[in-house]
Short mmCIF file of C-alpha atoms in Angstrom, two decimals:
data_model
loop_
_atom_site.label_atom_id
_atom_site.label_comp_id
_atom_site.label_asym_id
_atom_site.label_seq_id
_atom_site.Cartn_x
_atom_site.Cartn_y
_atom_site.Cartn_z
CA MET A 11 -16.85 22.88 -23.23
CA ASN A 12 -15.68 26.31 -22.12
CA ARG A 13 -12.47 27.08 -20.23
CA LEU A 14 -11.82 30.05 -17.99
CA VAL A 15 -8.30 30.83 -16.77
CA ASN A 16 -7.86 32.71 -13.51
CA LYS A 17 -4.38 33.70 -12.37
CA GLY A 18 -5.56 34.64 -8.90
CA ALA A 19 -7.42 37.68 -7.65
CA GLY A 20 -5.41 40.69 -6.59
CA THR A 21 -7.65 41.16 -3.55
CA SER A 22 -9.69 38.36 -2.06
CA GLU A 23 -12.66 38.17 0.28
CA PHE A 24 -11.01 35.15 1.81
CA CYS A 25 -7.33 34.95 2.67
CA LEU A 26 -6.31 31.41 1.74
CA ASN A 27 -4.71 29.54 4.61
CA ASP A 28 -1.61 27.38 4.81
CA SER A 29 -3.52 24.44 3.37
CA LEU A 30 -4.02 26.21 0.05
CA GLU A 31 -0.37 27.19 0.05
CA LEU A 32 0.40 23.51 0.50
CA ALA A 33 -1.96 22.72 -2.35
CA GLY A 34 -0.14 25.24 -4.50
CA ARG A 35 3.17 23.56 -3.80
CA MET A 36 1.63 20.20 -4.57
CA GLN A 37 0.60 21.50 -7.98
CA ALA A 38 4.26 22.41 -8.70
CA ASP A 39 3.40 26.07 -9.34
CA ARG A 40 0.78 25.26 -11.96
CA PRO A 41 -2.88 26.31 -11.76
CA LEU A 42 -5.46 23.90 -10.40
CA SER A 43 -7.36 22.24 -13.22
CA ILE A 44 -11.06 22.42 -12.33
CA LEU A 45 -14.18 21.09 -14.05
CA THR A 46 -17.65 22.29 -13.10
CA LEU A 47 -20.53 20.05 -14.18
CA ASP A 48 -23.92 21.78 -14.07
CA ASP A 49 -26.77 22.07 -16.60
CA ASP A 50 -27.48 25.62 -15.40
CA ARG A 51 -25.15 28.13 -17.06
CA LEU A 52 -25.76 30.75 -14.36
CA ASP A 53 -24.86 28.32 -11.60
CA ARG A 54 -21.64 27.41 -13.43
CA LEU A 55 -20.73 31.09 -13.74
CA ARG A 56 -21.50 31.66 -10.08
CA LEU A 57 -19.15 28.87 -9.03
CA ILE A 58 -16.43 30.19 -11.36
CA ARG A 59 -16.80 33.67 -9.88
CA THR A 60 -16.52 32.20 -6.39
CA CYS A 61 -13.29 30.45 -7.37
CA LYS A 62 -11.95 33.79 -8.63
CA LYS A 63 -12.94 35.60 -5.45
CA ALA A 64 -11.16 32.93 -3.41
CA GLY A 65 -7.94 33.84 -5.23
CA LEU A 66 -7.52 30.33 -6.62
CA GLN A 67 -4.98 29.95 -9.39
CA CYS A 68 -7.03 27.73 -11.64
CA GLU A 69 -8.14 26.81 -15.11
CA VAL A 70 -11.85 26.02 -15.20
CA ASP A 71 -13.67 23.88 -17.76
CA GLU A 72 -17.45 23.74 -17.98
CA ALA A 73 -19.73 20.81 -18.80
CA ALA A 74 -23.52 20.79 -18.92
CA SER A 75 -24.27 17.09 -19.40
CA LEU A 76 -22.87 13.61 -18.92
CA GLY A 77 -21.86 13.58 -22.58
CA GLU A 78 -19.83 16.76 -22.16
CA LEU A 79 -18.44 15.35 -18.92
CA ARG A 80 -17.10 12.28 -20.72
CA THR A 81 -15.53 14.46 -23.41
CA SER A 82 -13.82 16.62 -20.78
CA LEU A 83 -12.57 13.62 -18.81
CA ASP A 84 -11.02 12.13 -21.94
CA SER A 85 -9.13 15.32 -22.77
CA THR A 86 -7.93 16.72 -19.42
CA CYS A 87 -6.71 15.37 -16.09
CA TYR A 88 -8.49 17.38 -13.40
CA ASP A 89 -7.50 18.26 -9.87
CA VAL A 90 -11.04 19.15 -8.73
CA ILE A 91 -14.44 18.35 -10.28
CA PHE A 92 -17.60 20.04 -9.00
CA ILE A 93 -20.69 17.92 -9.68
CA ASP A 94 -24.19 19.35 -9.56
CA HIS A 95 -26.69 16.73 -8.44
CA LYS A 96 -29.55 17.77 -10.74
CA LEU A 97 -28.53 17.37 -14.39
CA GLY A 98 -31.82 17.33 -16.25
CA LEU A 99 -32.72 13.69 -16.86
CA ASP A 100 -29.42 12.58 -15.30
CA ASN A 101 -28.01 13.07 -11.82
CA GLY A 102 -24.75 13.75 -10.03
CA ILE A 103 -24.45 10.23 -8.61
CA ASP A 104 -24.20 8.83 -12.15
CA ALA A 105 -21.64 11.52 -12.97
CA LEU A 106 -19.65 10.64 -9.86
CA ARG A 107 -19.52 6.97 -10.86
CA ILE A 108 -18.29 7.95 -14.34
CA ILE A 109 -15.52 10.06 -12.82
CA LEU A 110 -14.44 7.40 -10.33
CA ALA A 111 -14.33 4.76 -13.06
CA HIS A 112 -12.25 6.89 -15.44
CA GLU A 113 -8.64 5.66 -15.47
CA GLU A 114 -7.26 9.12 -16.28
CA GLN A 115 -8.99 10.79 -13.31
CA VAL A 116 -7.60 8.76 -10.41
CA ASN A 117 -6.19 11.92 -8.80
CA ALA A 118 -9.27 14.08 -9.37
CA ILE A 119 -11.09 15.31 -6.25
CA PRO A 120 -14.89 15.13 -6.83
CA ILE A 121 -17.05 17.56 -4.84
CA MET A 122 -20.83 17.24 -5.01
CA VAL A 123 -22.99 20.38 -5.19
CA THR A 124 -26.48 19.79 -3.78
CA SER A 125 -29.53 21.78 -2.77
CA VAL A 126 -30.17 22.52 0.87
CA THR A 127 -32.83 19.76 0.97
CA ALA A 128 -30.63 17.04 -0.57
CA HIS A 129 -28.42 16.04 2.35
CA SER A 130 -29.24 12.36 1.81
CA ILE A 131 -27.80 12.67 -1.70
CA ALA A 132 -24.63 14.20 -0.25
CA VAL A 133 -24.31 11.32 2.21
CA GLU A 134 -24.72 8.77 -0.59
CA ALA A 135 -22.13 10.60 -2.70
CA MET A 136 -19.63 10.59 0.16
CA ARG A 137 -20.24 6.87 0.67
CA ILE A 138 -19.54 6.14 -2.99
CA GLY A 139 -16.30 8.14 -3.03
CA CYS A 140 -17.01 11.86 -3.22
CA ALA A 141 -14.43 13.93 -1.34
CA ASP A 142 -16.86 16.57 -0.04
CA TYR A 143 -20.10 18.38 -0.81
CA LEU A 144 -21.29 21.98 -1.03
CA VAL A 145 -24.81 23.32 -0.53
CA LYS A 146 -25.62 25.45 -3.57
CA GLU A 147 -27.78 27.92 -1.67
CA GLU A 148 -24.99 28.42 0.88
CA LEU A 149 -22.07 28.66 -1.55
CA THR A 150 -19.56 31.23 -0.31
CA VAL A 151 -15.89 31.94 -0.87
CA SER A 152 -15.07 30.60 2.57
CA ALA A 153 -17.11 27.40 2.10
CA LEU A 154 -15.59 26.70 -1.31
CA ALA A 155 -12.00 27.33 -0.19
CA LYS A 156 -12.50 25.20 2.92
CA SER A 157 -13.96 22.35 0.87
CA ILE A 158 -11.09 22.34 -1.62
CA THR A 159 -8.32 22.65 0.95
CA SER A 160 -9.84 20.00 3.23
CA ALA A 161 -10.21 17.60 0.31
CA ILE A 162 -6.62 18.18 -0.80
CA GLU A 163 -5.34 17.74 2.75
CA ARG A 164 -7.19 14.43 3.02
CA ARG A 165 -5.77 13.36 -0.35
CA VAL A 166 -2.25 14.14 0.89
CA VAL A 167 -2.80 12.14 4.09
CA PHE A 168 -4.27 9.18 2.21
CA ALA A 169 -1.37 9.26 -0.27
CA GLU A 170 1.14 9.26 2.57
CA ILE A 171 -0.64 6.37 4.27
CA ALA A 172 -0.76 4.42 1.01
CA GLY A 173 2.93 5.11 0.43
CA ALA A 174 3.80 3.97 3.95
CA ARG A 175 1.80 0.79 3.50
CA ALA A 176 3.45 0.10 0.14
CA LEU A 177 6.88 0.59 1.72
CA GLU A 178 5.87 -1.68 4.59
CA ARG A 179 4.82 -4.42 2.15
CA GLU A 180 8.07 -4.04 0.21
CA LEU A 181 10.23 -4.24 3.32
CA LYS A 182 8.26 -7.20 4.59
CA GLY A 183 8.85 -8.99 1.27
CA ILE A 184 12.59 -8.29 1.35
CA VAL A 185 12.98 -9.46 4.95
CA THR A 186 10.83 -12.54 4.36
CA ARG A 187 12.91 -13.55 1.33
CA PHE A 188 16.11 -13.00 3.30
CA LEU A 189 14.91 -15.11 6.23
CA SER A 190 13.68 -17.93 4.00
CA THR A 191 16.84 -18.12 1.84
CA CYS A 192 19.75 -16.92 3.96
CA GLY A 193 18.30 -17.13 7.45
CA PRO A 194 18.65 -20.87 8.15
CA GLU A 195 22.14 -21.04 6.63
CA MET A 196 23.26 -17.95 8.54
CA ARG A 197 21.98 -19.38 11.81
CA ALA A 198 23.88 -22.61 11.22
CA ILE A 199 27.11 -20.77 10.38
CA LEU A 200 26.82 -18.50 13.41
CA SER A 201 26.02 -21.39 15.72
CA ASN A 202 28.98 -23.47 14.45
CA THR A 203 31.31 -20.47 14.71
CA ILE A 204 30.32 -19.84 18.32
CA LYS A 205 30.84 -23.53 19.20
CA THR A 206 34.27 -23.55 17.52
CA LEU A 207 35.38 -20.38 19.29
CA ARG A 208 34.23 -21.68 22.65
CA GLY A 209 36.05 -24.97 22.02
CA LEU A 210 39.31 -23.18 21.16
CA LYS A 211 39.02 -20.96 24.22
CA ALA A 212 38.37 -24.02 26.44
CA MET A 213 41.44 -25.78 25.01
CA ASN A 214 43.52 -22.65 25.59
CA ARG A 215 42.64 -22.63 29.28
CA ASN A 216 44.61 -25.89 29.61
CA SER A 217 47.47 -25.21 27.19
CA ASP A 218 47.65 -21.40 27.08
CA GLN A 219 49.02 -21.57 23.52
CA ILE A 220 46.83 -18.94 21.83
CA ASP A 221 48.27 -15.46 21.55
CA PRO A 222 46.36 -13.05 23.85
CA ALA A 223 45.67 -10.69 20.92
CA VAL A 224 44.16 -13.56 18.92
CA LEU A 225 42.18 -14.65 21.96
CA SER A 226 40.78 -11.11 22.22
CA ASP A 227 39.73 -11.30 18.56
CA PHE A 228 37.99 -14.60 19.33
CA THR A 229 35.95 -12.83 22.03
CA LEU A 230 35.00 -10.01 19.66
CA LEU A 231 34.04 -12.49 16.94
CA GLU A 232 31.90 -14.49 19.36
CA ARG A 233 30.12 -11.32 20.47
CA GLY A 234 29.53 -10.38 16.84
CA CYS A 235 27.99 -13.79 16.15
CA PHE A 236 25.61 -13.32 19.08
CA ASP A 237 24.65 -9.86 17.78
CA LEU A 238 23.94 -11.21 14.29
CA THR A 239 21.84 -14.01 15.76
CA SER A 240 19.83 -11.45 17.74
CA PHE A 241 19.42 -9.37 14.58
CA VAL A 242 17.92 -12.33 12.71
CA ASP A 243 15.59 -12.95 15.67
CA ASP A 244 14.51 -9.29 15.55
CA LEU A 245 13.78 -9.53 11.83
CA GLU A 246 11.59 -12.57 12.38
CA SER A 247 9.75 -10.75 15.17
CA VAL A 248 9.08 -7.75 12.89
CA VAL A 249 7.74 -9.95 10.09
CA HIS A 250 5.50 -11.77 12.59
CA ARG A 251 4.03 -8.46 13.85
CA LEU A 252 3.34 -7.31 10.28
CA ARG A 253 1.24 -10.38 9.48
#
């Protein structure tokens, strides 16, 4: 396994857009960790050179076989993994499955590299879980940068959606527990309080013995009980819509 460190080209054929700047911030000012899997040394070097020309701040490891791939996956957590489809007796689909099954590579972005005639392979790879694909014969700085930035953007969106769904599930659990434990008791207390206040106010209409300031507090308390009852109703409605 060979590693190449690139701190970013001084001049670039492709000016990286805001998406790559976002990717840089996501990486907390550290280089992208990239693995290129290809049994052709020249093709690996070509991809590395393209990364350099794109101005990517990255550290690149190389692997030529599934065995070297497994060794790399066990030693480093990667941000991006380029997978060549033709790997001698093996193929990129098998490599992709190894990557997706590796517990230390859950955040890695796999990108398949295929020949111009292997679009069906690219489609299958995307179906299995590949983030994107590149056509080897059409590999350019622009294509590579676009592939990486698009994949990272999608990863950010999916992470945000997953986080929102997790928060939704947590809130639903909290509200459900509240309604099942405190809800019935709270409703009973609020209902009895409202009845008591109304009874006292009805009695006062005949005797006029309650201090006006206290009577005003009774009105405020009754209104508060109605508001709390409406709040519990709203919580039940939210939980029902989330089912």
